[in-house]
Coordinates of C-alpha atoms in Angstrom, one line a residue:
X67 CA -2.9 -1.3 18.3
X68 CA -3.6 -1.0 22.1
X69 CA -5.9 2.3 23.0
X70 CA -4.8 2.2 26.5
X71 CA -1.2 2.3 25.4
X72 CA -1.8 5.4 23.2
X73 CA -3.1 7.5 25.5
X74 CA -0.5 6.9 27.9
X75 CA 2.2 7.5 24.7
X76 CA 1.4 11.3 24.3
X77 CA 0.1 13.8 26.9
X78 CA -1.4 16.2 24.1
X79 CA -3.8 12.9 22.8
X80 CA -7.4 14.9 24.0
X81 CA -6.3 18.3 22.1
X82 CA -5.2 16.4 19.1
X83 CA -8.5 14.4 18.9
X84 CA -10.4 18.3 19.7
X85 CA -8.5 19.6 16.7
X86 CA -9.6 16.4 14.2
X87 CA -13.2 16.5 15.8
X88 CA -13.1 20.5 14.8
X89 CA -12.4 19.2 11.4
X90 CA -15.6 17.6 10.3
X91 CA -16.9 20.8 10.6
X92 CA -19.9 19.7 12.2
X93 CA -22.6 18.0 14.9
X94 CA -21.2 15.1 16.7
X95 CA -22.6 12.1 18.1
X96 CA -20.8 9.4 20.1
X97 CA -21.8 5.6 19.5
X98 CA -20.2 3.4 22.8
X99 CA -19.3 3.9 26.2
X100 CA -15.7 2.4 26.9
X101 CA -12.5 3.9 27.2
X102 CA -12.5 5.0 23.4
X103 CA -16.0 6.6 24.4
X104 CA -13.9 8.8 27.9
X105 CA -11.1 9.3 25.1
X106 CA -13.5 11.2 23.0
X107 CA -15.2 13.0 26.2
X108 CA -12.1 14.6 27.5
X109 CA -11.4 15.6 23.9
X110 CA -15.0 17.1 23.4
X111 CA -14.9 19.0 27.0
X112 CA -11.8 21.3 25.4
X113 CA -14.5 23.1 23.9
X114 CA -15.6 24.4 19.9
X115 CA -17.3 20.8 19.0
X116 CA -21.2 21.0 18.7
X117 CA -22.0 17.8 20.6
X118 CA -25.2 16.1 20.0
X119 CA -24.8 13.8 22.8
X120 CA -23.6 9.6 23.7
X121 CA -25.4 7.0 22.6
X122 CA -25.5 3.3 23.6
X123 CA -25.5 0.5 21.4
X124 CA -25.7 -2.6 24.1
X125 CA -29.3 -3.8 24.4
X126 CA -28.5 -3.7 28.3
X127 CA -28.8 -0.2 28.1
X128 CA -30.4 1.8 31.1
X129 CA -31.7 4.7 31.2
X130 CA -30.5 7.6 32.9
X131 CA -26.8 6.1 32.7
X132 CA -24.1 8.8 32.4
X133 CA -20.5 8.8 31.4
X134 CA -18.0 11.5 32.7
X135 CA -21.0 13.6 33.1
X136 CA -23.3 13.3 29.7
X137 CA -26.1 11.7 29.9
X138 CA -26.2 8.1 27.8
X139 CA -28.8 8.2 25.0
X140 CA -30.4 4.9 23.6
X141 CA -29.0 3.9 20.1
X142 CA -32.7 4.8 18.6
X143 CA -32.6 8.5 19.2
X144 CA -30.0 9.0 16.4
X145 CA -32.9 8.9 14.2
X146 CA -33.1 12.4 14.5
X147 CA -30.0 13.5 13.2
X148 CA -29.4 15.1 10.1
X149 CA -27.0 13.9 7.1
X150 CA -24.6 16.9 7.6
X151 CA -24.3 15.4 11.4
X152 CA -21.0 12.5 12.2
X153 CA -21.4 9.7 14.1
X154 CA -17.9 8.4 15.9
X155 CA -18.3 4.7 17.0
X156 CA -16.1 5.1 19.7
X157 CA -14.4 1.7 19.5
X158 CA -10.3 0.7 19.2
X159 CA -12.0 -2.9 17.2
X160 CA -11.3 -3.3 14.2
X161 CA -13.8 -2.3 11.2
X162 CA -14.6 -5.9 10.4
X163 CA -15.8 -6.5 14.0
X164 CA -17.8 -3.8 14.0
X165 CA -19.6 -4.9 10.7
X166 CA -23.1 -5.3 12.9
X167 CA -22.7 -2.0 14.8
X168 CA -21.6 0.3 11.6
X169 CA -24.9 -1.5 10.2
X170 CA -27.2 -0.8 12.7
X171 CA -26.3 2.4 13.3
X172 CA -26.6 3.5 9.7
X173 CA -30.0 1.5 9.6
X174 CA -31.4 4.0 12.3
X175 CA -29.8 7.3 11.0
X176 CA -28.5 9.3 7.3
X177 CA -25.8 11.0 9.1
X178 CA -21.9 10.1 8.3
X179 CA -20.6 7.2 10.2
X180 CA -16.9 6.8 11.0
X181 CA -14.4 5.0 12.8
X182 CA -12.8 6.2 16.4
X183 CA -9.4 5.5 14.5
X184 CA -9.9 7.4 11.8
X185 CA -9.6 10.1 13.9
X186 CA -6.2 9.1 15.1
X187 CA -4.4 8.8 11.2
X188 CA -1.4 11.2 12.1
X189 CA -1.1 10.2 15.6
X190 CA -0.8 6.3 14.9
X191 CA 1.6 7.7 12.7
X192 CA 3.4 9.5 14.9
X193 CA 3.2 6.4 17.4
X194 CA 4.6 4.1 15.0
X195 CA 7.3 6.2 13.1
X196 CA 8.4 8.7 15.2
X197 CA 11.0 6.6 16.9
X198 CA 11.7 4.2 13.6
X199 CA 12.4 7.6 11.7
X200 CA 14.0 9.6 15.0
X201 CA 11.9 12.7 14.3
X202 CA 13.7 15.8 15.9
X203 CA 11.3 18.0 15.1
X204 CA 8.0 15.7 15.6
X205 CA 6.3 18.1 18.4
X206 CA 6.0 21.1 15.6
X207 CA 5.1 18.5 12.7
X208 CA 2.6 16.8 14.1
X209 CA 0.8 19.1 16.3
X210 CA 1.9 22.8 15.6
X211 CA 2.8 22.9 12.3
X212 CA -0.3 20.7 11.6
X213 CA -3.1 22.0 13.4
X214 CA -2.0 25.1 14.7
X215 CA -0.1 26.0 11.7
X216 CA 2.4 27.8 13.0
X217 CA 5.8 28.5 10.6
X218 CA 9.1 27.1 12.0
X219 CA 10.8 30.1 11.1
X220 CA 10.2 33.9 10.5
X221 CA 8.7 34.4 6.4
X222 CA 10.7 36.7 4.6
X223 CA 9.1 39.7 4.5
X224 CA 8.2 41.5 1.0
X225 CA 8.5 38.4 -0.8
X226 CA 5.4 36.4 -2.4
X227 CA 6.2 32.6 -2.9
X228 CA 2.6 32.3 -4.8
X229 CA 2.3 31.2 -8.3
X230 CA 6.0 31.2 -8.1
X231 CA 8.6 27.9 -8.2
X232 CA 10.6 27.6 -5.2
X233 CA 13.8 25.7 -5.0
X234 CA 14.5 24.5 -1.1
X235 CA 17.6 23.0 -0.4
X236 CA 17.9 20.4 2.2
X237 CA 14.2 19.6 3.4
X238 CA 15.5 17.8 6.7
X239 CA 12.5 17.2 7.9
X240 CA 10.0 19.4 5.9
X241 CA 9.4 21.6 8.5
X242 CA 10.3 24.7 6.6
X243 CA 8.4 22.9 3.5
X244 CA 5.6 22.7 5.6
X245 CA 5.7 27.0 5.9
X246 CA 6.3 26.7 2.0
X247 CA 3.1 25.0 0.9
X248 CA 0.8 27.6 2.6
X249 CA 2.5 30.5 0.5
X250 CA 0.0 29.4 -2.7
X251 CA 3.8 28.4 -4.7
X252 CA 3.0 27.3 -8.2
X253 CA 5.7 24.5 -7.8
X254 CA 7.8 23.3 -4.4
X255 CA 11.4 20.7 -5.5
X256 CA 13.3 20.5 -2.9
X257 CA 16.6 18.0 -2.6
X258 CA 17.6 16.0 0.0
X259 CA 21.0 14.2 0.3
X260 CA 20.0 11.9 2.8
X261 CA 17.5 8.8 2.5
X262 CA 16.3 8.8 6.1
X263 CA 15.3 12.7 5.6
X264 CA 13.5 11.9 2.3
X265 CA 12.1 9.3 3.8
X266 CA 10.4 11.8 6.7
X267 CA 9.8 14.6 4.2
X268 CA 8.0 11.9 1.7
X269 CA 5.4 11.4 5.0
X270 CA 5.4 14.9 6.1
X271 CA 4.4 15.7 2.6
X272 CA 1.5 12.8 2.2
X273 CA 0.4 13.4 5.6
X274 CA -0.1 17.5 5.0
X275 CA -1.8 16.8 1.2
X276 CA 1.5 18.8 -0.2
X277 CA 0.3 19.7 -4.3
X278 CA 2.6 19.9 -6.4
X279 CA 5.7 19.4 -4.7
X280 CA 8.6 16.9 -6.3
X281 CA 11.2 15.5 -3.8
X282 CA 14.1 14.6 -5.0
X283 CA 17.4 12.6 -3.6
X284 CA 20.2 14.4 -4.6
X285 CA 23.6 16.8 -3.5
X286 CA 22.8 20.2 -3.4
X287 CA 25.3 21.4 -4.7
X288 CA 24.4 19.9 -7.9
X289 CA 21.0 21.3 -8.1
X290 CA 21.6 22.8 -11.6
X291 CA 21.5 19.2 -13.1
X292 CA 18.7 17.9 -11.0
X293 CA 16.2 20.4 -11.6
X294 CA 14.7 20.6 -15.1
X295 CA 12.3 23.8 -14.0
X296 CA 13.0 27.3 -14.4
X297 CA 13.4 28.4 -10.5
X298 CA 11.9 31.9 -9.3
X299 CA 12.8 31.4 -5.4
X300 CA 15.7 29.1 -3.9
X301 CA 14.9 28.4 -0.6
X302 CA 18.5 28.0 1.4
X303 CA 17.6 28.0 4.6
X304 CA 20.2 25.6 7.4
X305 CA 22.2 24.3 4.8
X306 CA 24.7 26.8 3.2
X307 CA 26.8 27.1 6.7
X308 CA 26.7 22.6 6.3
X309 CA 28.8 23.1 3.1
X310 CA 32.4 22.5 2.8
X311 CA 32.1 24.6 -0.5
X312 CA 29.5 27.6 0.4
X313 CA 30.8 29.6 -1.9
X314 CA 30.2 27.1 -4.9
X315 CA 26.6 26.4 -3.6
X316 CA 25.6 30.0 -3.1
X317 CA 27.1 30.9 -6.9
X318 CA 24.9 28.2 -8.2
X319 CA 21.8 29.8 -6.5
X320 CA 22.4 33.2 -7.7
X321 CA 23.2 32.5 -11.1
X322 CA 20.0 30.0 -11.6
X323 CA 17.2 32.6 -9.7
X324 CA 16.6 36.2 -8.8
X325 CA 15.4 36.0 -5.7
X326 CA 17.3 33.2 -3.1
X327 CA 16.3 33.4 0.8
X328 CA 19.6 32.3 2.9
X329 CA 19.3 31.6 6.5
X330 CA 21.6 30.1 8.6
X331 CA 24.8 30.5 11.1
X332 CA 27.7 32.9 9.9
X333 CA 31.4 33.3 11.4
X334 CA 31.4 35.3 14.5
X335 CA 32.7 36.3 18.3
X336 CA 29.5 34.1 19.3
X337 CA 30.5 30.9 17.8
X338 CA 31.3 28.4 19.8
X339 CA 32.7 25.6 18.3
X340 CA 35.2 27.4 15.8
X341 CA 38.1 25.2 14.5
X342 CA 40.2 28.3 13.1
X343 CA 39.8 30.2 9.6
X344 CA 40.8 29.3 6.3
X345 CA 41.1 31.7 3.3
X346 CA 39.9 31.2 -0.2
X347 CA 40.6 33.3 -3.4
X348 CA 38.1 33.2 -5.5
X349 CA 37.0 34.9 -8.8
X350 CA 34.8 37.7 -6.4
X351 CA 37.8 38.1 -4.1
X352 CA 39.4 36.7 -1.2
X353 CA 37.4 35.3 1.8
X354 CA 38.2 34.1 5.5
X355 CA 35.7 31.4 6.4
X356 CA 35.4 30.1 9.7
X357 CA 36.5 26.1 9.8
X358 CA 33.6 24.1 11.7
X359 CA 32.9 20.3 12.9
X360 CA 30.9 18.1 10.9
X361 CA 30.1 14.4 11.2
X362 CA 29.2 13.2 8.6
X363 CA 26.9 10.5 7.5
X364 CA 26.6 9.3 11.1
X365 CA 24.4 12.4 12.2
X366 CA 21.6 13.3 10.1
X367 CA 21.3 17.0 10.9
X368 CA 25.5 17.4 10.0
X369 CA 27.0 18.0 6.6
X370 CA 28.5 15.1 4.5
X371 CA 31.8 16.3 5.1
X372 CA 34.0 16.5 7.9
X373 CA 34.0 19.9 8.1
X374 CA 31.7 22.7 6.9
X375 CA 33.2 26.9 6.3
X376 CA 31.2 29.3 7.8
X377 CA 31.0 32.7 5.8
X378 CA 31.3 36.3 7.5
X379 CA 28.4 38.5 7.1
X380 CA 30.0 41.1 6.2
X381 CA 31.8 38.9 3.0
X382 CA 28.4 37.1 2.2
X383 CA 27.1 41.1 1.4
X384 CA 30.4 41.1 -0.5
X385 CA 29.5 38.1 -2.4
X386 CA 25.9 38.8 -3.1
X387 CA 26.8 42.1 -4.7
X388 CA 30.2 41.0 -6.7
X389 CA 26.7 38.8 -8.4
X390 CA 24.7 41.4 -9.1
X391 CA 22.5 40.9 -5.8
X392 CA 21.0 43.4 -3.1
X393 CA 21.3 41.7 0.5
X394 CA 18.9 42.7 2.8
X395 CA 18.9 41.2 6.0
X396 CA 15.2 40.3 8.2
X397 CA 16.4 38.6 10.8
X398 CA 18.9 37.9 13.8
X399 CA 19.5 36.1 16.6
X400 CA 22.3 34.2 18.8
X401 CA 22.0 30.5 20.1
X402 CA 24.2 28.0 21.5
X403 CA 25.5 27.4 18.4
X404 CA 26.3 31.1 17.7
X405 CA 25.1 33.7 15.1
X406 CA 22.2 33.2 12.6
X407 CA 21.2 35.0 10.5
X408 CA 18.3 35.5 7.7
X409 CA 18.1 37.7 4.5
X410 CA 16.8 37.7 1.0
X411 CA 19.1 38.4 -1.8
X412 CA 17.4 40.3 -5.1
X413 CA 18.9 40.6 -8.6
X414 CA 19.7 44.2 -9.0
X415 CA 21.6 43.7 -12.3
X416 CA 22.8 41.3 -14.4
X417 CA 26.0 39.4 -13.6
X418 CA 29.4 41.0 -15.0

């Protein structure tokens, strides 16, 4: 892996290394002077790391040197650093050629020697994979989401994921799993249709230490076989307004939990891409959906079908309560796309 070509690959390299530096929780000392050595400067002058200083390993060494405005210390004065303290050998070498160095440095000093790349896991990852994998949402995974954690979308207010299992349909990403994992849930499946989306959400979830979480690669629609656990949430959030069949999906989710979260575009003036209305009768009634594009297998973030029915809002209140289900509605908002819409349906009595 080239250095130089990394930190030309991603403006936001010095705040990422800040945020991994922060991390040790700790003193840091710098081993080297090259362009690994600036890398770490720059990352260390963002501020909130308690820097011990730079120190030289090359027996040329002269005092007085400085790099980017610190002052080069000679190899020997680690000495004086406690165990608790980290030593980066700021180096893009491998390991194995750095055999001596790690060796001489942890001849001087007790504190915690590591690598320069081990700093850099996620980002080589993101270097490597985000293209291979074509990452929509990489910005948010592997910065905000990450480090800042932020949530992707608005929590549903009044509800408590912990200790509970939570169903999500349709991962994409894991973006929203990501929001998921920091609610304490005692379990998280979630099931993706699409290999190239459990592939991202298999390294979103390694790279973010997921517990307990099972992935599986499955329809939707058919969670009811897939999922062996007794389900206290269903997460369906982006996926129900992909369907061909909402109506079938949604009727699965209220009939296996007594809470489900839906989110996701609905039939209205604002939507833009409307291909006329079809009606259904179905047991609950009869229901005009709103006929939408899909693609198919050929775009990732499309439903498997050709086409996908929108519900109205007004009808998916219509549905939820023919089901024994209070719909309460948290958020709202209009983009290019047209309406979306969030709410939380609650089992208010069994189903008739």
């Amino acid at each position: 892996m080239k250095l130089g070509k990394l930190l030309q690959a991603q403006v936001g390299f010095p705040k990422y290394i800040n945020a991994k530096l922060k991390r040790l929780r700790g003193r840091i000392a710098i081993v080297g002077t090259r362009t690994a050595a600036e890398a770490l400067l720059r990352a260390i002058d963002l501020g909130g790391i308690n820097f011990l200083g730079i120190y030289e390993v090359d027996p040329d060494y002269k005092p007085g040197h400085e790099l980017l405005g610190h002052k080069v210390k000679p190899l020997t004065n680690l000495a004086r650093l406690k165990p608790t303290d980290t030593i980066v050998i700021a180096s893009s070498q491998e390991a194995e050629v750095l055999y001596e160095t790690i060796h001489q440095i942890e001849n001087i000093s007790r504190a915690k020697v590591i690598h320069f790349k081990s700093l850099m896991d996620v980002y080589m990852l993101h270097d490597e994979l985000h293209d291979l994998l074509k990452f929509d949402f990489g910005e948010f995974l592997f910065w905000d989401g990450l480090f800042l954690e932020k949530n992707w979308h608005p929590l549903p207010p009044k509800v408590s994921f912990k200790n509970k299992i939570v169903l999500e349909l349709g991962p994409y990403e894991g973006n929203q799993t990501v929001m998921l994992a920091r609610q304490n849930p005692a379990k998280i499946i979630a099931i993706e249709s699409r290999p190239i989306n459990y592939a991202k959400t298999s390294l979103i979830r390694s790279m973010y230490n997921f517990q307990n979480f099972e992935l599986i690669l499955g329809d939707m629609h058919l969670f009811p076989q897939l999922v062996k656990d007794k389900i206290d949430i269903i997460f369906c959030s982006g996926v129900l307004y992909h369907s061909s069949k909402p109506w079938w999906l949604l009727e699965n989710c209220l009939k296996h939990a007594d809470t489900v979260v839906v989110s996701g575009h609905v039939s209205s003036a604002e939507s833009t891409h409307a291909m006329g209305f079809q009606t259904i009768e179905l047991e609950s009634g009869s229901y005009e959906f709103e006929i939408q594009p899909e693609f198919g297998w050929e775009d990732n973030r499309s439903g498997v079908a050709t086409t996908s029915l929108w519900f109205k809002e007004e009808d998916l209140i219509r549905f939820a309560k023919y089901y024994g289900f209070n719909f309460k509605k948290y958020d709202s908002t209009v983009n290019k796309t047209g309406l979306w819409i969030s709410a939380v349906l609650k089992r208010i009595k069994k189903r008739r």
